[in-house]
XYZ file of C-alpha atoms in Angstrom:
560
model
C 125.834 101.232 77.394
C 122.498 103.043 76.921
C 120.475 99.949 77.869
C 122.578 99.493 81.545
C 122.123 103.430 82.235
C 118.465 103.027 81.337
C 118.078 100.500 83.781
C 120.332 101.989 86.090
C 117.976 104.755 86.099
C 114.983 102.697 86.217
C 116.202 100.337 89.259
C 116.187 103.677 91.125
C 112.892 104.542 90.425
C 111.553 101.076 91.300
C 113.645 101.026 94.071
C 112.471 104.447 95.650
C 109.112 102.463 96.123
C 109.961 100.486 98.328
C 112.828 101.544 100.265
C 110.633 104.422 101.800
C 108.249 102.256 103.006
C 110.748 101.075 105.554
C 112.045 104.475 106.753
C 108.540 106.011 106.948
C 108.279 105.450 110.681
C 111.484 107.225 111.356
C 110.958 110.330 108.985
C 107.603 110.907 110.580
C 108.972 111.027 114.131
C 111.578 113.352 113.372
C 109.602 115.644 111.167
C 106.503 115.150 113.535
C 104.474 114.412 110.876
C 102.092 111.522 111.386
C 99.018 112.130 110.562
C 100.133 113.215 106.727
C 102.172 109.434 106.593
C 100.184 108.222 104.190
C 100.878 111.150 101.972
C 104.372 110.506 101.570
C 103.000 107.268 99.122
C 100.206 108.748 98.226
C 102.160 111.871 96.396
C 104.747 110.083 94.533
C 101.541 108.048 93.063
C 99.373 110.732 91.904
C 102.477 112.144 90.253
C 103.829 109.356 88.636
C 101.090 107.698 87.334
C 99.082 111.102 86.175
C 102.363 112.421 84.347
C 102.727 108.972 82.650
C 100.766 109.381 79.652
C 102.177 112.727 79.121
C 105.564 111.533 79.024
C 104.771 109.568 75.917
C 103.018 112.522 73.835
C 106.562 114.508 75.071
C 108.672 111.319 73.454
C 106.572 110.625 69.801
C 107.292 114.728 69.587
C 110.286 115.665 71.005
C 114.162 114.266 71.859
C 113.732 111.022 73.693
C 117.225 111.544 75.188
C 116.505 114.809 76.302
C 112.681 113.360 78.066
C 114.507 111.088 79.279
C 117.395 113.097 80.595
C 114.527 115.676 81.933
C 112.760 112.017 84.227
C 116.256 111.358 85.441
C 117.020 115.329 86.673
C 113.607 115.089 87.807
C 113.794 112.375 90.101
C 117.334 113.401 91.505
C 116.548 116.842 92.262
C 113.273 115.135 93.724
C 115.303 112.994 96.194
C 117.670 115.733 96.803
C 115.074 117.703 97.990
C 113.793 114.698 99.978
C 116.490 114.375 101.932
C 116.778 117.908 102.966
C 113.032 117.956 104.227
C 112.937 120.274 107.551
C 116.762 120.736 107.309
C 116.223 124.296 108.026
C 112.501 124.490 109.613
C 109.911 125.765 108.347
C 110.235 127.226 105.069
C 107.591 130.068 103.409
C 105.023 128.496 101.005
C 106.759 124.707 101.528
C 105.736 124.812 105.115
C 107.048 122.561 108.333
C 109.141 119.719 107.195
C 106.603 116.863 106.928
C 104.857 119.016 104.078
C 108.443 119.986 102.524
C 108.648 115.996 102.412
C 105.300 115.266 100.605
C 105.814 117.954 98.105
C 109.062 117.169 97.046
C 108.126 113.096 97.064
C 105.705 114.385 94.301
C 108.786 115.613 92.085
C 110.359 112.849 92.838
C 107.388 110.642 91.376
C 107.122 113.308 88.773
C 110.464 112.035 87.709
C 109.943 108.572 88.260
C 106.847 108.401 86.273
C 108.948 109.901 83.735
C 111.686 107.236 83.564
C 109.342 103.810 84.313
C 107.330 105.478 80.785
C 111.356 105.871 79.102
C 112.540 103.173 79.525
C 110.277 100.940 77.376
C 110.193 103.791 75.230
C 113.964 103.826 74.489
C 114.571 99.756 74.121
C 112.121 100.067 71.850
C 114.114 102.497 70.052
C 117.340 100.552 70.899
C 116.252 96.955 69.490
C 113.428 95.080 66.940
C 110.175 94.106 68.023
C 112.014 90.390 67.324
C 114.948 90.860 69.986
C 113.078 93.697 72.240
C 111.419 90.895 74.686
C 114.738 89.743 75.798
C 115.833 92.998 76.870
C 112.620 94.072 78.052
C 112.143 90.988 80.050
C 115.538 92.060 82.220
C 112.925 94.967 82.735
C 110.939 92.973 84.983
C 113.989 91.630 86.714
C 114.519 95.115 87.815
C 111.416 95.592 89.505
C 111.809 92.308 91.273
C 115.046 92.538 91.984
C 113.919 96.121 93.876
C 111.323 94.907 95.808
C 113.843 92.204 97.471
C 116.413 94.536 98.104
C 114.106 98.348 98.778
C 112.773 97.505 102.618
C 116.124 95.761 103.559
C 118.318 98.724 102.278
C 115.669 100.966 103.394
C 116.420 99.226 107.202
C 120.107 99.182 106.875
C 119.873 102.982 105.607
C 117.819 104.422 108.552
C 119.411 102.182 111.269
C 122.843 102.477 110.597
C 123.462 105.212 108.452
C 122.934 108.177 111.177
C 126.684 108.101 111.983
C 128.195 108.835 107.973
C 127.756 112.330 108.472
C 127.570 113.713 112.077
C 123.562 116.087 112.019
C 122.142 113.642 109.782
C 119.581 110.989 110.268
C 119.948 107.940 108.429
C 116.477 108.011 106.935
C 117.556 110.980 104.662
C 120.161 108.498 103.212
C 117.171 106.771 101.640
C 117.071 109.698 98.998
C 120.518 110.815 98.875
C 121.509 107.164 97.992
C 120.207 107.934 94.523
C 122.725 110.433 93.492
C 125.623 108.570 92.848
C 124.154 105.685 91.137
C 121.673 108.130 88.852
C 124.495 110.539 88.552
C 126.393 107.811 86.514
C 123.207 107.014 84.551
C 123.269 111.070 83.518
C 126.395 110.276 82.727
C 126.002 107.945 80.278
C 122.526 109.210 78.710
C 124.563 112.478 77.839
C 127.804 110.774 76.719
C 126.284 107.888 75.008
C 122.689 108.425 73.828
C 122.170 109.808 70.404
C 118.970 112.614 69.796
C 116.474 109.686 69.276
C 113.647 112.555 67.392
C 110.644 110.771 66.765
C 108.762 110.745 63.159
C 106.252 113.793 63.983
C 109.008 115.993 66.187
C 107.436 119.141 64.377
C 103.945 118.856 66.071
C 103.727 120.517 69.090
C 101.335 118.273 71.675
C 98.374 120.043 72.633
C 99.252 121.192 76.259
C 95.196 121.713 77.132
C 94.399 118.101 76.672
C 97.513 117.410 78.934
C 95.925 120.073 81.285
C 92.733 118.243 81.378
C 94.166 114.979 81.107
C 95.529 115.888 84.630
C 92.720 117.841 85.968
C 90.543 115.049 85.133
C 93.601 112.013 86.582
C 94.778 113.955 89.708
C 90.859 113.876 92.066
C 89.607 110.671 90.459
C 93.266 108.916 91.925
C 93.041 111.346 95.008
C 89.306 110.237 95.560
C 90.618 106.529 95.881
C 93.650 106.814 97.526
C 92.576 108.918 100.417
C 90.997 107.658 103.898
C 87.332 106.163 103.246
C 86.988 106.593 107.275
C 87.608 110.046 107.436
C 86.252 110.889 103.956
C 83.507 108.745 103.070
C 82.558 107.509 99.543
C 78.831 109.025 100.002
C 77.996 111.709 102.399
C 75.758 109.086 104.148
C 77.948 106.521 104.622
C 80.357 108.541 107.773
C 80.171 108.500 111.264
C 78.501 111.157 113.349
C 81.963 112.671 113.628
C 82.265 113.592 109.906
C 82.026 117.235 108.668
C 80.121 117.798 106.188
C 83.040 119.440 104.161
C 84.649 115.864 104.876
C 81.632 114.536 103.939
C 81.439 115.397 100.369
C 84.873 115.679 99.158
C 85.529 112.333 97.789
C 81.856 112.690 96.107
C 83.169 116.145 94.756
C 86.855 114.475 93.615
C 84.960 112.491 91.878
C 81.843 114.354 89.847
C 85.008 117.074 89.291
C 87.437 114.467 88.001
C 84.911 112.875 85.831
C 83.595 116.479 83.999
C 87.244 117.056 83.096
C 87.722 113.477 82.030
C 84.648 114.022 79.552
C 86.144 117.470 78.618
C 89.518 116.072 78.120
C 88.037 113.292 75.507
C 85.872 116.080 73.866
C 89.248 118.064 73.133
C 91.576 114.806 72.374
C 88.563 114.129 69.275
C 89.216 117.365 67.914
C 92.940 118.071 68.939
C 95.538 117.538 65.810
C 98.222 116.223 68.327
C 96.490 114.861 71.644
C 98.405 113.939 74.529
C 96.883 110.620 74.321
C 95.794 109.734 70.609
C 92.008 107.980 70.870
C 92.373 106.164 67.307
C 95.397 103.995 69.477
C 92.036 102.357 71.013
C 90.770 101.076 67.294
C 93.564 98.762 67.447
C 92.385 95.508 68.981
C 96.222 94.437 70.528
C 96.408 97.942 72.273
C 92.764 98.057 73.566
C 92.813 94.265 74.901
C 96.406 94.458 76.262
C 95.909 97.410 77.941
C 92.452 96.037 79.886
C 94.314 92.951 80.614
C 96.997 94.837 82.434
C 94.659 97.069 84.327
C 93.445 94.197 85.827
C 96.825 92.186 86.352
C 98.070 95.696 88.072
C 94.903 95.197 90.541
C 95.189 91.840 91.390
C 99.181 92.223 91.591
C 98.665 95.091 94.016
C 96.508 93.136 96.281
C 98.915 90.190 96.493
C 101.527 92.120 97.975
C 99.754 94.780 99.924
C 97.263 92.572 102.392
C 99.781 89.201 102.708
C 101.729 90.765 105.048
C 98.832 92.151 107.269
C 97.424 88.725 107.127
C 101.324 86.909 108.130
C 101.127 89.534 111.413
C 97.857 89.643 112.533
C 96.726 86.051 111.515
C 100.095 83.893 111.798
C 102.109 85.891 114.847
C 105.288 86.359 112.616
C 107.325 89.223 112.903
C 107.058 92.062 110.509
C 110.495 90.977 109.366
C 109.409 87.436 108.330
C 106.116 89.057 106.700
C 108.080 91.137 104.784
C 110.698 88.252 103.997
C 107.385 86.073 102.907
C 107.475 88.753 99.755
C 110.832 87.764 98.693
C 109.918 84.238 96.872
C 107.346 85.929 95.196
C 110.060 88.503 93.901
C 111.917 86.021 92.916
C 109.221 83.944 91.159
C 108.618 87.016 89.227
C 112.046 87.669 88.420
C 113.003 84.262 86.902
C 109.541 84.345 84.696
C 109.449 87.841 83.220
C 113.191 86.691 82.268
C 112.531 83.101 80.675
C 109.264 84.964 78.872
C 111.730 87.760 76.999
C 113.850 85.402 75.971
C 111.311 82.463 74.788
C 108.942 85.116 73.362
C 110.387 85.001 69.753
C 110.221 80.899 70.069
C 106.608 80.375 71.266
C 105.080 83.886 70.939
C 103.490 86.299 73.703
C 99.893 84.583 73.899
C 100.131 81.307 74.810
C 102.908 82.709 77.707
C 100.620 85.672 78.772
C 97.631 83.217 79.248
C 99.688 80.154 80.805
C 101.158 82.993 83.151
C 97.664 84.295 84.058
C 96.450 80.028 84.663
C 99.393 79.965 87.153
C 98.274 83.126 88.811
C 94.671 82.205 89.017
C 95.925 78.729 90.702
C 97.977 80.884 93.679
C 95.463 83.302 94.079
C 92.742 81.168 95.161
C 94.924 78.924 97.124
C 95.964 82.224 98.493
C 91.853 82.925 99.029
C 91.758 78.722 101.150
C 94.083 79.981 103.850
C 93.228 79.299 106.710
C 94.257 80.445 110.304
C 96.091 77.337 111.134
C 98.031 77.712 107.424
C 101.500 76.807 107.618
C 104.470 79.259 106.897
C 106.419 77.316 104.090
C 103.009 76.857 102.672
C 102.348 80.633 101.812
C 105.971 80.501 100.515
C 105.033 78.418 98.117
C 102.190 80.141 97.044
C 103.941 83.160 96.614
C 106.696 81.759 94.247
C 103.498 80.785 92.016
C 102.109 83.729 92.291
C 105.517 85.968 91.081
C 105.876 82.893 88.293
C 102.398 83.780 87.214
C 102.452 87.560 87.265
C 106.078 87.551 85.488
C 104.971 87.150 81.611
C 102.874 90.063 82.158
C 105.562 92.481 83.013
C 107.315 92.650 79.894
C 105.027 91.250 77.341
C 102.185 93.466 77.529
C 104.205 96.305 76.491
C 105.770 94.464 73.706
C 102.876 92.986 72.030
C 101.569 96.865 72.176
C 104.951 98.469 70.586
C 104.552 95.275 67.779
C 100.835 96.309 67.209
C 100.633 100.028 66.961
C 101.749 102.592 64.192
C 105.649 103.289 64.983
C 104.671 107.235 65.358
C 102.622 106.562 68.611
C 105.172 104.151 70.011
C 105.357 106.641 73.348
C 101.657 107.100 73.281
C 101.211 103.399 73.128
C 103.969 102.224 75.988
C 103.452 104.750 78.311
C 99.591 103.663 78.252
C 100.498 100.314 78.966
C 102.288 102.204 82.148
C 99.283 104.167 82.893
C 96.890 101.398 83.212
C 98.624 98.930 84.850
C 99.667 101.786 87.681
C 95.620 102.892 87.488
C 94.628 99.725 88.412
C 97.217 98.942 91.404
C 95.389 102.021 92.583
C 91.982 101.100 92.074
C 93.169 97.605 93.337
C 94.431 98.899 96.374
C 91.542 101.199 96.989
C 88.757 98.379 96.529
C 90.699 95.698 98.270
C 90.880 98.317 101.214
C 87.481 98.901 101.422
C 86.638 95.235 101.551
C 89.393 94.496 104.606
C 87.923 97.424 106.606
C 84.273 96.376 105.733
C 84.926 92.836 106.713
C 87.012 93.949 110.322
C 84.238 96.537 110.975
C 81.677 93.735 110.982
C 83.546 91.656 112.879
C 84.959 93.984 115.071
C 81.569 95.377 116.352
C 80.989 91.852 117.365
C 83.298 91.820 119.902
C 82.463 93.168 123.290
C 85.079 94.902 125.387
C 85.423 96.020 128.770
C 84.604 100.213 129.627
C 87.930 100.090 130.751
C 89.412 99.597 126.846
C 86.697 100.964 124.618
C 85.556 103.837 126.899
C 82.514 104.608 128.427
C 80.733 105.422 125.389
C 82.069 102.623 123.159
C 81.373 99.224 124.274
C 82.576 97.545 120.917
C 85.748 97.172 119.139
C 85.000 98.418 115.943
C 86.964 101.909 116.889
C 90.468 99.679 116.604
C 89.802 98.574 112.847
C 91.887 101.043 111.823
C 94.607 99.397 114.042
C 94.085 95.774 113.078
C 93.290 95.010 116.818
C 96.687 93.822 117.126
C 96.809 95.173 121.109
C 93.028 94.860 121.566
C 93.688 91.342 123.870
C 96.905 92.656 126.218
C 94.874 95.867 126.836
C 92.069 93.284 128.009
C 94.335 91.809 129.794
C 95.929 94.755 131.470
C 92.295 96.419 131.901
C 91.735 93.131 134.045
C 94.505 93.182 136.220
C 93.757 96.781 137.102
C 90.560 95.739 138.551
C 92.190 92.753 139.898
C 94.584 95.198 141.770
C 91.669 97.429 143.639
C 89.635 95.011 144.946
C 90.898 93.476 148.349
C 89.237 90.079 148.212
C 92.443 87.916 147.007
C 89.538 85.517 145.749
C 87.619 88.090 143.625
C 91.301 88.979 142.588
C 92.139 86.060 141.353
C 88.814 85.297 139.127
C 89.213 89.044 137.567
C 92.824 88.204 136.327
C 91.132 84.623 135.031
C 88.587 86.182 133.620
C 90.842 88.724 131.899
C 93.032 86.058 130.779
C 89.674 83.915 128.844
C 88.187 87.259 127.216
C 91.685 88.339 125.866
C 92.195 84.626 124.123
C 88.479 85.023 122.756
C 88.991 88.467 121.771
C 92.386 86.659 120.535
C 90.901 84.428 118.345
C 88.074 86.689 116.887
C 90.589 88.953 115.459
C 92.163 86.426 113.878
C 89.218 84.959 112.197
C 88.349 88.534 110.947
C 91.800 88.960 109.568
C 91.212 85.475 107.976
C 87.904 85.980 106.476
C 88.994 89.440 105.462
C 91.815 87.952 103.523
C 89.944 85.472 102.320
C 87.436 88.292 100.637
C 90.198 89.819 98.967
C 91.658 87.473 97.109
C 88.597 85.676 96.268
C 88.008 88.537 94.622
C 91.474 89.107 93.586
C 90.943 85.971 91.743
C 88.375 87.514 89.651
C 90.275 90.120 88.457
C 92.885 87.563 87.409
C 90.402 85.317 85.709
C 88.991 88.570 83.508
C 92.618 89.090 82.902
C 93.724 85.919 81.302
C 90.458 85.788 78.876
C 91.214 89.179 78.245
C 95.139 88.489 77.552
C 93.315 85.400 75.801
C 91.773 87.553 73.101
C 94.607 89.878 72.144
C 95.895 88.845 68.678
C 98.932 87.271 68.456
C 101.153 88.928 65.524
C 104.276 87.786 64.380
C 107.105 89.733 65.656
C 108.496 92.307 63.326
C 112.021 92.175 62.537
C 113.007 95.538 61.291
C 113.721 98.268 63.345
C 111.377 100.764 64.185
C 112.967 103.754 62.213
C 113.913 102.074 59.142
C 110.162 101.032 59.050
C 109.516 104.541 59.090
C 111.859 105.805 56.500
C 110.434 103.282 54.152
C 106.752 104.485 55.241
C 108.277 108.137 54.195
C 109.597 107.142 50.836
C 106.514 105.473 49.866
């Protein structure tokens, strides 16, 4: 009963994810916020991955039932909040609804950091090392499961659910759809879950290294998730347009985030309870595991992020089909991260961890071949490799760090699997990013458009990058027939519309071979990441299973 309210919780929290992303739209036209859209995302990932590791110093010290019920309140007052962004205007300090919305997404992912960290945390309480990969591989279901069903309910939700309650939109039912389901999770956490106190519960963490910790986590994630454009990487490298305040802030996220990262590992080497213990990183499963899934979480990232962009802009299919083009690679993963927690005690986590990385590697640079011409079915079936690949990973990681480490630190330890597999989706993202708007840039500047589209001081469409140049060739078109329509000459007429009509299939076509060779770019180097991966998943020791729980190892370790 624990286990299914533990993943009751955490389907929520995977689920929140991606559900928004489909109601985003709709919540920034009636909040009138767009030009903050991107920190809707952006603030339920600097919370949720900069509180991870500080939800496992709060589990090896205190109650895991109570940290865990504190991640589930969390996140439900988080999305109750959500819901009621703008509700009643503009509120002191929380401001106009748009900012209401971003702050409280932040407690939401304050919450949901909380419960992704808990979960592993209390199976691993729950079950052996021995039987924990079968019921940590349903963990991975979970998140697949999510990402199939988050953008469809997310759909349904804004679209249709206006009408349940006369005032209010249907987007807000993306947040208040949590309550019932993570209300029964409460439910059964408080009815159900013993105390679960750790070995050390009488050390108090030391709440400066947290403070550092997330001094040091907060500008180094904000430097790469914000807009390169707007706010270069080095003061040299924006347009004219740039302030110079603009100028150097990611520069200054940056040198700031990296002083309190040294300070923070100054204080952790002298702290008697760390929030992140730095002896963990003498063990050679923890360190290995834990580099392998950084780069697993970047290359994972990319997959799903840039396919979609490449299905639109590249292929012509709808945004629904795009989207649906994610669902066999959902599936792929779900059906692998399964088979591997149940097979793990059979054939180990090594050789599955490092055949699972081979089968990435092999769709990610079929994935990097595409060409424009590629066939639909055919990315399908790349994408089922690609979730069969990444599967393994999900669950395994984490267990082959909970087998390795000293039972004490077994929140440390998980929740740092968390934290670096969420670091490098971010880094992922942010790199992969700067390579698709490097590569359009380029290619964009190439193309020349008429004064009547780029204006009469930009003869180049390098301005629509940030666009994907999706309209670029019907605004040719329609610049054309504007001309066509004030000259009087039916002759002349007639050549402007043809003329139109060729430069908006070239400009056509050169947007699609950017798109290509952008895509191309990322997941050549996507593939990479995956290749330092596997020989890094191929170096982490395999050790057998243990097959006594946790806290009886302890007692014994306390008797002797």
């Amino acid at each position: 009963m624990i286990y299914l309210a533990v993943l009751m919780a955490l389907f929520l929290a995977a689920l929140d994810q991606t559900i928004v992303a489909t109601a985003l739209p709709a919540m920034v036209a009636d909040l009138e916020g767009v030009e903050r859209y991107a920190w809707v995302a952006t603030a339920y990932l600097l919370a949720s991955t900069a509180l991870a590791l500080v939800y496992g110093k709060l589990s090896d010290t205190y109650s895991r039932k109570y940290v865990t019920l504190g991640a589930v309140g969390l996140f439900l007052t988080g999305s109750f909040l959500c819901g009621l962004s703008g509700e009643f205007g503009t509120l002191p300090i929380l401001g106009d609804g748009m900012t209401q919305l971003v702050l409280f997404r932040a407690l939401q992912g304050a919450g949901g950091g909380g419960i992704f960290a808990m979960a592993f945390i209390v199976i691993a309480d729950l079950y052996t090392p021995a039987e924990r990969g079968k019921y940590q591989g349903f963990v991975g279901a979970v998140f697949g499961i999510s990402s199939i069903l988050g953008p469809l309910l997310g759909g349904i939700l804004t679209d249709h659910a206006g009408g349940v309650i006369p005032g209010v939109e249907g987007w807000r039912w993306v947040f208040y759809v949590n309550m019932p389901i993570g209300g029964l999770a409460l439910w059964f956490i408080i009815r159900r879950m013993p105390r679960l106190d750790p070995p050390d519960a009488g050390v108090r963490p030391d709440y400066l290294s947290a403070a550092l910790l997330l001094g040091a986590l907060v500008p180094l994630i904000l430097a790469l998730q914000i807009d390169h454009r707007s706010y270069p990487i080095l003061p040299n490298l924006g347009s004219a347009d740039v302030s110079t305040l603009d100028a150097w802030l990611t520069l200054g996220l940056v040198a700031f985030g990296a002083v309190t990262l040294v300070a923070f590992l100054a204080r952790s080497r002298t702290s008697r309870s760390p929030v992140l213990d730095l002896g963990l990183f003498e063990n050679d499963v923890f360190r290995r595991a834990n580099a392998a899934t950084f780069f697993f979480g970047a290359s994972f990232m990319s997959i799903t992020i840039f396919l979609p962009l490449f299905l639109v802009n590249v292929l012509g299919v709808s945004a629904t089909r795009a989207g649906a083009a994610l669902i066999p690679l959902s599936l792929g993963l779900v059906t692998s991260a399964t088979l591997a927690g149940q097979y793990v005690n059979r054939i180990g986590y090594r050789v599955q961890l490092v055949s699972g990385a081979a089968l990435l590697l092999v769709s990610v640079v079929l994935l990097a071949t595409m060409q424009a011409d590629v066939g639909y079915g055919r990315v399908t079936l790349y994408m089922v490799l690609a979730g069969l690949g990444i599967g393994p990973s999900m669950p395994l990681f984490t267990l082959a760090i909970q087998n390795a480490v000293d039972v004490r630190f077994i929140g440390q330890a998980t929740s740092a699997s968390q934290f670096f597999r969420q670091t490098g989706a971010t880094v992922g993202a942010a790199v992969m990013g700067g390579i698709l708007g490097t590569t359009l840039g380029v290619a964009f500047a190439a193309i020349d458009l008429p004064v009547a589209v780029a204006g009469p001081e930009v003869t180049t469409a390098e301005g629509f990058v940030s666009t994907g140049g999706a309209e670029l060739p019907e605004q040719i078109r329609d610049a054309f027939v504007t001309l066509a329509a004030a000259v009087d000459d039916p002759l002349t007429a007639n050549e402007l519309r043809a003329e139109g009509e060729r430069r908006a299939l070239e400009t056509s076509s050169a947007v699609r071979a950017a798109f290509t060779l952008a895509t191309q770019r990322i997941y050549g180097f996507a593939a990479i990441l995956v290749l330092v991966g596997g020989v890094l998943a191929m170096r982490v020791p395999e050790l057998p299973l243990r097959t006594t729980h946790d806290r009886v190892v302890v007692s014994k370790e306390e008797e002797a």
